[in-house]
Tab-separated table of C-alpha atoms in Angstrom:
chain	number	residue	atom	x	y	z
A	1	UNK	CA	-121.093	47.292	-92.442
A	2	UNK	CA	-123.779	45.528	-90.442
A	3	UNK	CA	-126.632	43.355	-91.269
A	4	UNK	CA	-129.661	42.552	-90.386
A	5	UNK	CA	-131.632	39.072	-90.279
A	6	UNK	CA	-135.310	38.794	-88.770
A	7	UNK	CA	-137.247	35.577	-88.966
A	8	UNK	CA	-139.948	34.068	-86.370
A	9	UNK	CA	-139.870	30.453	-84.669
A	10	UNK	CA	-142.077	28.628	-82.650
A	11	UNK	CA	-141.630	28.926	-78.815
A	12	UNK	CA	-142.478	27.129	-75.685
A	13	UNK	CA	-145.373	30.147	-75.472
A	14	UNK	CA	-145.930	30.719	-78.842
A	15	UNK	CA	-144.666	32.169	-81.574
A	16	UNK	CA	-141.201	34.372	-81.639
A	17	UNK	CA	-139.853	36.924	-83.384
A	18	UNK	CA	-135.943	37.099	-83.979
A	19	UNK	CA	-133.787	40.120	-85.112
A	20	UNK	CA	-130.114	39.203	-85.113
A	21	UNK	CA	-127.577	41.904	-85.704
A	22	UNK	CA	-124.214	41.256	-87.326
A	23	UNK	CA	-121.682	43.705	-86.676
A	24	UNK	CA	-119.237	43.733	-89.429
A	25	UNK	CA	-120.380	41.034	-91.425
A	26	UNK	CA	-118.060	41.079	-94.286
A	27	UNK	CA	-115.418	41.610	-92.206
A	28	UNK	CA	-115.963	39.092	-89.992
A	29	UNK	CA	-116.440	37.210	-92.670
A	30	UNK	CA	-112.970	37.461	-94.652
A	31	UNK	CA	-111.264	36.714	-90.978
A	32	UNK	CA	-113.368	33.342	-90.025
A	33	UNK	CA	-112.187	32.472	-94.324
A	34	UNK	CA	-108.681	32.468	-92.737
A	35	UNK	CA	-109.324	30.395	-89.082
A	36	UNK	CA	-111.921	28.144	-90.152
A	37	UNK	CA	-112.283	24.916	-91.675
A	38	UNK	CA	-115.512	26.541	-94.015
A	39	UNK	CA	-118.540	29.016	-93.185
A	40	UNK	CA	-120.513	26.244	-93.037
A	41	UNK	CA	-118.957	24.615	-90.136
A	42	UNK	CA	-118.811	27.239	-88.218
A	43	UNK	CA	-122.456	27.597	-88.673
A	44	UNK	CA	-122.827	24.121	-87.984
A	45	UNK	CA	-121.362	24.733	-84.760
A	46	UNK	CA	-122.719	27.001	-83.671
A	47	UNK	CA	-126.361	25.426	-84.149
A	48	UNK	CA	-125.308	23.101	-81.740
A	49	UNK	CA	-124.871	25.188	-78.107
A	50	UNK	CA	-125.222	24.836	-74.491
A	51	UNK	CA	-125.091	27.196	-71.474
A	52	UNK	CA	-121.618	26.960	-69.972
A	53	UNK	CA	-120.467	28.247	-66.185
A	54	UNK	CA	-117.204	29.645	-67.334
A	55	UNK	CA	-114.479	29.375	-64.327
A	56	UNK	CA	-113.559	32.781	-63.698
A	57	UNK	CA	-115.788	34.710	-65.492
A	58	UNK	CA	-118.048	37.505	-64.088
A	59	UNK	CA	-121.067	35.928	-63.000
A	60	UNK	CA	-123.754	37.884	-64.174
A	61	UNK	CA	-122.025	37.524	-67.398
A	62	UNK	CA	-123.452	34.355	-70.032
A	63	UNK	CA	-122.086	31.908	-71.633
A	64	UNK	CA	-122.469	28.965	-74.109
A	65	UNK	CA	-120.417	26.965	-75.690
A	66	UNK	CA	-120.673	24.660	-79.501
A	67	UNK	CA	-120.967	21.014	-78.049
A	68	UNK	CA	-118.110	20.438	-80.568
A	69	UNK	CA	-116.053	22.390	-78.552
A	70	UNK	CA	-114.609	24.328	-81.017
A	71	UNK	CA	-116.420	28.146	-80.110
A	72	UNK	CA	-117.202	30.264	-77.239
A	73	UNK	CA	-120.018	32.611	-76.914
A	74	UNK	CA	-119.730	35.311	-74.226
A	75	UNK	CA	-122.271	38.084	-73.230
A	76	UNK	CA	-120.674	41.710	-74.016
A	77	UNK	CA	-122.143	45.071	-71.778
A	78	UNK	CA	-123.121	47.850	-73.934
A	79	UNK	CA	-119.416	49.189	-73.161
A	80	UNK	CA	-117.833	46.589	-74.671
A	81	UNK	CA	-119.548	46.660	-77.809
A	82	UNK	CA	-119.487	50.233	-77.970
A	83	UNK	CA	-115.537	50.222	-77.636
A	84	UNK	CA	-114.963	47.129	-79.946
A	85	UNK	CA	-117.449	48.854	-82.692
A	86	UNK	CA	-115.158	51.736	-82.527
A	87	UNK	CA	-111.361	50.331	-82.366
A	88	UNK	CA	-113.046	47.259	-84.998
A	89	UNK	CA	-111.416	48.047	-87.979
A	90	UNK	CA	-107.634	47.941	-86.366
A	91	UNK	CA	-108.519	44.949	-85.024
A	92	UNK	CA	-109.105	43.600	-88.457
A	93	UNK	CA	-106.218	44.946	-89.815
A	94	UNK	CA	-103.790	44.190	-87.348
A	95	UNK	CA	-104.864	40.739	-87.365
A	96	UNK	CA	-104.399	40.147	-91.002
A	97	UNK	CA	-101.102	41.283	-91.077
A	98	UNK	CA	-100.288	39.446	-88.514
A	99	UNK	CA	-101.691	36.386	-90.271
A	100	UNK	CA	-100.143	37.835	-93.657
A	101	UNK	CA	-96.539	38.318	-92.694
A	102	UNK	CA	-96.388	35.304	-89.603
A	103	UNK	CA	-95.665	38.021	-87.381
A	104	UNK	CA	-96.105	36.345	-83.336
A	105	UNK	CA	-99.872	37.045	-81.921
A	106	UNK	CA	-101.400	35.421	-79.549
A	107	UNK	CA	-104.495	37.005	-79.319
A	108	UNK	CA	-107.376	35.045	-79.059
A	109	UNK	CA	-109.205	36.055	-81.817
A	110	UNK	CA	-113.126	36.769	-82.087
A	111	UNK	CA	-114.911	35.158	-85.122
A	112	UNK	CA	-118.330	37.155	-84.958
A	113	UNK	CA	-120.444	39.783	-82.876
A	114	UNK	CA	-123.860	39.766	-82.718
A	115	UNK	CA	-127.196	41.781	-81.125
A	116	UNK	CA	-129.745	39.016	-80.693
A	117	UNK	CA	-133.308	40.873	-79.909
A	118	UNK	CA	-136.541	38.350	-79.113
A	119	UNK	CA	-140.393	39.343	-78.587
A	120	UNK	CA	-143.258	37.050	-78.684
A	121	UNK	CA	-145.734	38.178	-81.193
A	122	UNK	CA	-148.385	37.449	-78.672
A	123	UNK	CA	-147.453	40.632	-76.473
A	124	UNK	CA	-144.740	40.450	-73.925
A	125	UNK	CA	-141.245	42.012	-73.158
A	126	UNK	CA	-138.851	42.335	-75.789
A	127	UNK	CA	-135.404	40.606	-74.478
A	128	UNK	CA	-131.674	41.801	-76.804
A	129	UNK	CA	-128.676	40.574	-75.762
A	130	UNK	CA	-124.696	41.159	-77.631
A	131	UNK	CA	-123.026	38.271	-77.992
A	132	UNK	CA	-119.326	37.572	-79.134
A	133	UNK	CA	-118.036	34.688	-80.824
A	134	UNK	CA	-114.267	33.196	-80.181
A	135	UNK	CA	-112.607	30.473	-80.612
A	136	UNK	CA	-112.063	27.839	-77.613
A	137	UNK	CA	-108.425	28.489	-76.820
A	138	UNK	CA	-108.230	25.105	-74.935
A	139	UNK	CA	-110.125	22.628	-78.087
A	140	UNK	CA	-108.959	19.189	-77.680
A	141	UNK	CA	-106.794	19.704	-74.577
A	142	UNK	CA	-106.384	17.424	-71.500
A	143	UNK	CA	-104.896	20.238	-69.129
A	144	UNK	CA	-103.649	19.932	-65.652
A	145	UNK	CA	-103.186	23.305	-65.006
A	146	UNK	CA	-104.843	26.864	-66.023
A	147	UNK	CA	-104.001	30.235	-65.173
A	148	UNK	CA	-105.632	33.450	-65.687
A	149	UNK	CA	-102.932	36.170	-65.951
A	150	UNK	CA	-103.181	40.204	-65.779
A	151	UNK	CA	-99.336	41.386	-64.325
A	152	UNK	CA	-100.727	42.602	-60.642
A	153	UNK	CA	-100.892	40.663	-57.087
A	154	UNK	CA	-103.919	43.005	-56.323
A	155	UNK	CA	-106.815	40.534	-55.578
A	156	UNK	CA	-105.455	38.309	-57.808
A	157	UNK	CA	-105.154	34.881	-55.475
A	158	UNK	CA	-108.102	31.796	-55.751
A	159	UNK	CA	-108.031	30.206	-52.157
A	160	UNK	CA	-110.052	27.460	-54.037
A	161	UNK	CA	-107.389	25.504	-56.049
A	162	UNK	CA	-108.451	22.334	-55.821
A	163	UNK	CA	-110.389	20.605	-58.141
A	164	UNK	CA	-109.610	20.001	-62.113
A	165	UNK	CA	-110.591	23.300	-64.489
A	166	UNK	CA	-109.976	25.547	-61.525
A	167	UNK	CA	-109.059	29.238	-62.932
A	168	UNK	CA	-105.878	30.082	-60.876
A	169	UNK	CA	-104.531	33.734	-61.058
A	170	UNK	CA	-101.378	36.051	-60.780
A	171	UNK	CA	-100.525	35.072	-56.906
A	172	UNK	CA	-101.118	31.469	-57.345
A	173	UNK	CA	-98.603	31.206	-60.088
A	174	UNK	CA	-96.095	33.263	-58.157
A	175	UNK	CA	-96.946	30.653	-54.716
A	176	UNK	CA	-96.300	27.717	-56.792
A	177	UNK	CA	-92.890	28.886	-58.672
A	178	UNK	CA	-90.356	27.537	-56.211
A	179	UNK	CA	-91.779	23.774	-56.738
A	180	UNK	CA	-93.781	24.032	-60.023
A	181	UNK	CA	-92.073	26.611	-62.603
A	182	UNK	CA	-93.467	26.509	-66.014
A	183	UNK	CA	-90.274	26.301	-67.639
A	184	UNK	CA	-89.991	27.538	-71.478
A	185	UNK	CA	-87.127	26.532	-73.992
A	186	UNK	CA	-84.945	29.817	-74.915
A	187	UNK	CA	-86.932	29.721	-78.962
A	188	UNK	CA	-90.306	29.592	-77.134
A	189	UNK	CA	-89.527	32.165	-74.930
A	190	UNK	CA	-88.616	34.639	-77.397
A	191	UNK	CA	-91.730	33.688	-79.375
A	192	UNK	CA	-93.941	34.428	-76.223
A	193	UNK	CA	-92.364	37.995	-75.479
A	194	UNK	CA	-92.069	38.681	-79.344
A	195	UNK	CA	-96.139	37.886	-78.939
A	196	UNK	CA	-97.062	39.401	-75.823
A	197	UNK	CA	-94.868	42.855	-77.810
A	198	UNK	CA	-96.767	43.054	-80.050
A	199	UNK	CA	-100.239	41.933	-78.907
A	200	UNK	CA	-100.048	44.622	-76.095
A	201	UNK	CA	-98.422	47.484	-78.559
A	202	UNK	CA	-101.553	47.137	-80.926
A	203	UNK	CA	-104.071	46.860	-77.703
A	204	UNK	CA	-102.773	50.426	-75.846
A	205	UNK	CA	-102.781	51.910	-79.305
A	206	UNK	CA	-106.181	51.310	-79.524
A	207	UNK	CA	-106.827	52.462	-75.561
A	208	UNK	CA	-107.801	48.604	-74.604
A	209	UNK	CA	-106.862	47.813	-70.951
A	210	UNK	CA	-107.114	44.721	-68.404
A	211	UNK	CA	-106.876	42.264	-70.690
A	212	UNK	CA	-105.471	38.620	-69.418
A	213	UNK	CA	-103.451	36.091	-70.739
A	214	UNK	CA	-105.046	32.467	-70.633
A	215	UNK	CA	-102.304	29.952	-69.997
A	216	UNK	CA	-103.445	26.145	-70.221
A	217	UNK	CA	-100.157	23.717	-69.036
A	218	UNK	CA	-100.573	20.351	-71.357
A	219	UNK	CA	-98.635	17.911	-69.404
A	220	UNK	CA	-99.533	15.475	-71.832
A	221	UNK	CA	-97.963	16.769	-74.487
A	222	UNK	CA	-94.947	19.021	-73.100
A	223	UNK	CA	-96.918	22.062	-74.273
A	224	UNK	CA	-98.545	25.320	-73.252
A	225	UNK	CA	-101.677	27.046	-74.653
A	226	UNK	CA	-101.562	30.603	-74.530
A	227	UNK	CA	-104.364	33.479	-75.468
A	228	UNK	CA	-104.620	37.185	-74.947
A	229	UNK	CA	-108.283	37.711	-73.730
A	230	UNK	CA	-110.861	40.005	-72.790
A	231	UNK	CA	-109.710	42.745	-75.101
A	232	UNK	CA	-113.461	44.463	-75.583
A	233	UNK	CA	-112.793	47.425	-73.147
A	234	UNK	CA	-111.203	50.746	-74.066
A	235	UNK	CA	-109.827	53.320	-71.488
A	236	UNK	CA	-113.200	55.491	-71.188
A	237	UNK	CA	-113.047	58.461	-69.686
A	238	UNK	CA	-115.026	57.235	-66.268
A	239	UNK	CA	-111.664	55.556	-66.074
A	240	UNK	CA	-109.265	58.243	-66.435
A	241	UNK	CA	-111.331	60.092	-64.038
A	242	UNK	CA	-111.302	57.713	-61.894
A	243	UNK	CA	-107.498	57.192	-62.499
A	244	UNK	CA	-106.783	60.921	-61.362
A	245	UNK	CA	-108.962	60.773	-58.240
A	246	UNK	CA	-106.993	57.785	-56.492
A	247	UNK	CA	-103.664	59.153	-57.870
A	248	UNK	CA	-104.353	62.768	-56.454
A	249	UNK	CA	-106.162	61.754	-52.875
A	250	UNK	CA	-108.493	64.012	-53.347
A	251	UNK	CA	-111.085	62.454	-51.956
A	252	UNK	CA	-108.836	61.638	-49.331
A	253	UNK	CA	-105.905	58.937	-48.263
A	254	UNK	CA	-102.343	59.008	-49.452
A	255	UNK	CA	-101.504	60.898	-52.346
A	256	UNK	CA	-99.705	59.570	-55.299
A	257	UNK	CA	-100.391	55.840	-54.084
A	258	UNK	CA	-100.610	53.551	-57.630
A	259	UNK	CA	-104.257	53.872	-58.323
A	260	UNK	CA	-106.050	50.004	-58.544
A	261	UNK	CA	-106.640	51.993	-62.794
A	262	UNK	CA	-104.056	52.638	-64.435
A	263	UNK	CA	-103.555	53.550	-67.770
A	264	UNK	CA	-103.249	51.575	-71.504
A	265	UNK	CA	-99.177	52.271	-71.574
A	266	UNK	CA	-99.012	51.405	-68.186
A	267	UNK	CA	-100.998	48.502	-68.052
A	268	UNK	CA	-98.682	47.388	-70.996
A	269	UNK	CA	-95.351	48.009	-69.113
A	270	UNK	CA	-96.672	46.229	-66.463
A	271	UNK	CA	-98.439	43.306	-68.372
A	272	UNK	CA	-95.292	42.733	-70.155
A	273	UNK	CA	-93.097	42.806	-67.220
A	274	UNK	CA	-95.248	40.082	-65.887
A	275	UNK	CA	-95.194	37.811	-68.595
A	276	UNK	CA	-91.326	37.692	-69.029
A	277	UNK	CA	-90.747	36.831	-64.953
A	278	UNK	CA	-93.505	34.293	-64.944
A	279	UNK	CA	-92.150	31.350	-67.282
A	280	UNK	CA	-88.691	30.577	-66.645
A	281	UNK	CA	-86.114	29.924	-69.674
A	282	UNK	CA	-84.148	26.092	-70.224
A	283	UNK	CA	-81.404	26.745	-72.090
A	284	UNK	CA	-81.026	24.298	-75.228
A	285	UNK	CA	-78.312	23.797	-76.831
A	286	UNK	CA	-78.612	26.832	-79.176
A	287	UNK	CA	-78.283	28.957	-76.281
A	288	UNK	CA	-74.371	30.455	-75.665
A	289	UNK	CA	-72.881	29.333	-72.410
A	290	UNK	CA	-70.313	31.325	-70.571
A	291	UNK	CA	-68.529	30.061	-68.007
A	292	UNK	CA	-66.034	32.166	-65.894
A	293	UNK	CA	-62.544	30.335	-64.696
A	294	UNK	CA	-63.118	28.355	-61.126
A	295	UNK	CA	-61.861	30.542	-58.412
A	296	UNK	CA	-61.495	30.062	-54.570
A	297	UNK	CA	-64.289	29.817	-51.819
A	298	UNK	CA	-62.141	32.945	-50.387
A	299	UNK	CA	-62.908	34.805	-53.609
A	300	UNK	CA	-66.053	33.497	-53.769
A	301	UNK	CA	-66.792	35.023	-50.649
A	302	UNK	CA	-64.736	37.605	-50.210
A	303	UNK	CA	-65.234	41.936	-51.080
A	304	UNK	CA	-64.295	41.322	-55.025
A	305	UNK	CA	-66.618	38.099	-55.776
A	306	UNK	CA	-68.918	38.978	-58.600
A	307	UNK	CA	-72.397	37.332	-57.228
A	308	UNK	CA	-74.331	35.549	-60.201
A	309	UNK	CA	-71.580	35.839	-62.945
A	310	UNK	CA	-69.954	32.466	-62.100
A	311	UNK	CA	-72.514	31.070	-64.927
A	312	UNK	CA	-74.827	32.760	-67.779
């Protein structure tokens, strides 16, 4: 399932060895056969790579990206490779028939993984890293906004929104709703939740929790960019431990006060819950109006007025 390259290059202090890893090659393979132009390109790109200070991201945590644009690489912790080795081959699956049968997704979908292991032949300290491969969710956009989105106020507000590229979260979308909405049409908004469904149904049956949903606003062109991201880590058992001992106090404070971990199927209620407050439905005109007869200010206002079902 996984091979193996070694090959040696000349350094900066002499001569390297390199012993690259790639986790489910063939696999990985068949999917990139599907969302890229050719192998080749994606090679290509990813010849071609710089270091990148990702907004948002944890920062201990690498990253590059191609200078095309076109592909992210992101450092993974032995967790996450351990979890996404394990839950792989539904990932695979679920994303081909999702691809197969044009079923909504918007998972942001990883092209490669890879262990990348260095030592100079000379003597020294060998250096490995895992590294994943996705695609850049935001290629060839001019955004004005971009929003980094888990369901929950908790910690979840950058005092630092100024600026272009700045990574706003959960409570900054929430502050700016009564002036700037991100309104959806009725089909769009359907497609999102029919997305966000199924995305989160596949990613709690595979134990995957705090996962976010990337949303880029494209003013330009009337349109929003939307990914499911950081997938990689399952719901170990640290985390269900950890999970009971806020839940039960008993290491003290209040009992039964929702725990800051929570749990795959509640993370999806919650996620999903989220997701259908935070963009706000335009009717077009396939959507059915109702309109009720005009009545009164008196019966407006009065014990038998029906608040909010003047107009659907």
């Amino acid at each position: 399932m996984h091979a193996r390259v070694s090959f040696s290059d000349d350094g900066p202090l002499g001569k390297v060895k390199y012993t690259v890893t790639c986790y489910y090659a063939k696999r990985f393979e068949a999917l990139r056969r599907i969302c890229c132009p050719a192998e080749m390109d994606f090679i290509r790109s990813l010849s071609r790579c710089k270091k990148w200070g990702a907004q948002g991201g944890k920062s201990n945590v690498f990253f590059a990206k191609t200078l095309d644009d076109r592909f992210i690489i992101k450092q993974v912790t032995k967790t996450e490779l351990e979890s996404f080795i394990k839950f792989a081959p539904a990932y695979f699956k679920y994303l081909s028939e999702s691809i197969s049968s044009r079923s909504p997704t918007c998972l942001a979908k990883i092209l490669g993984i890879y262990q990348v292991t260095s030592k100079h032949l000379k003597g020294g300290k060998e250096s490995k890293m895992d590294v994943l491969v996705m695609e850049n969710l935001l290629f060839g956009r001019n955004l004005t906004r971009l929003y980094d989105l888990k369901g929950s106020s908790r910690s979840r507000y950058n005092p630092d929104s100024s600026g272009s590229n700045k990574v706003l979260l959960d409570q900054n979308l929430i502050e700016s709703m009564p002036t700037s909405p991100i309104f959806v049409g009725n089909k769009a908004k359907r497609l999102l939740e029919r997305a966000v469904w199924n995305d989160t149904a596949f990613l709690a049956s595979v134990d995957v929790m705090d996962y976010s949903l990337l949303v880029g606003v494209d003013e330009e062109k009337h349109e929003l960019v939307l990914g499911i991201i950081d997938f990689m880590r399952q719901y170990t058992w640290d985390k269900h431990l950890e999970t009971w001992v806020k839940a039960s106090g008993i290491l003290g404070g209040p009992k039964n006060v929702a725990p800051t971990v929570i749990s795959p199927k509640q993370y999806k209620k919650r996620f999903r819950k989220a997701m259908t407050t935070y963009f706000l439905m335009v009717p077009d005109h396939w959507s059915p109006l109702t309109v009720t007869p005009n009545r009164s200010n008196n019966d407006l206002c009065g014990e038998n007025s029906q608040s909010g079902k003047s107009a659907e």
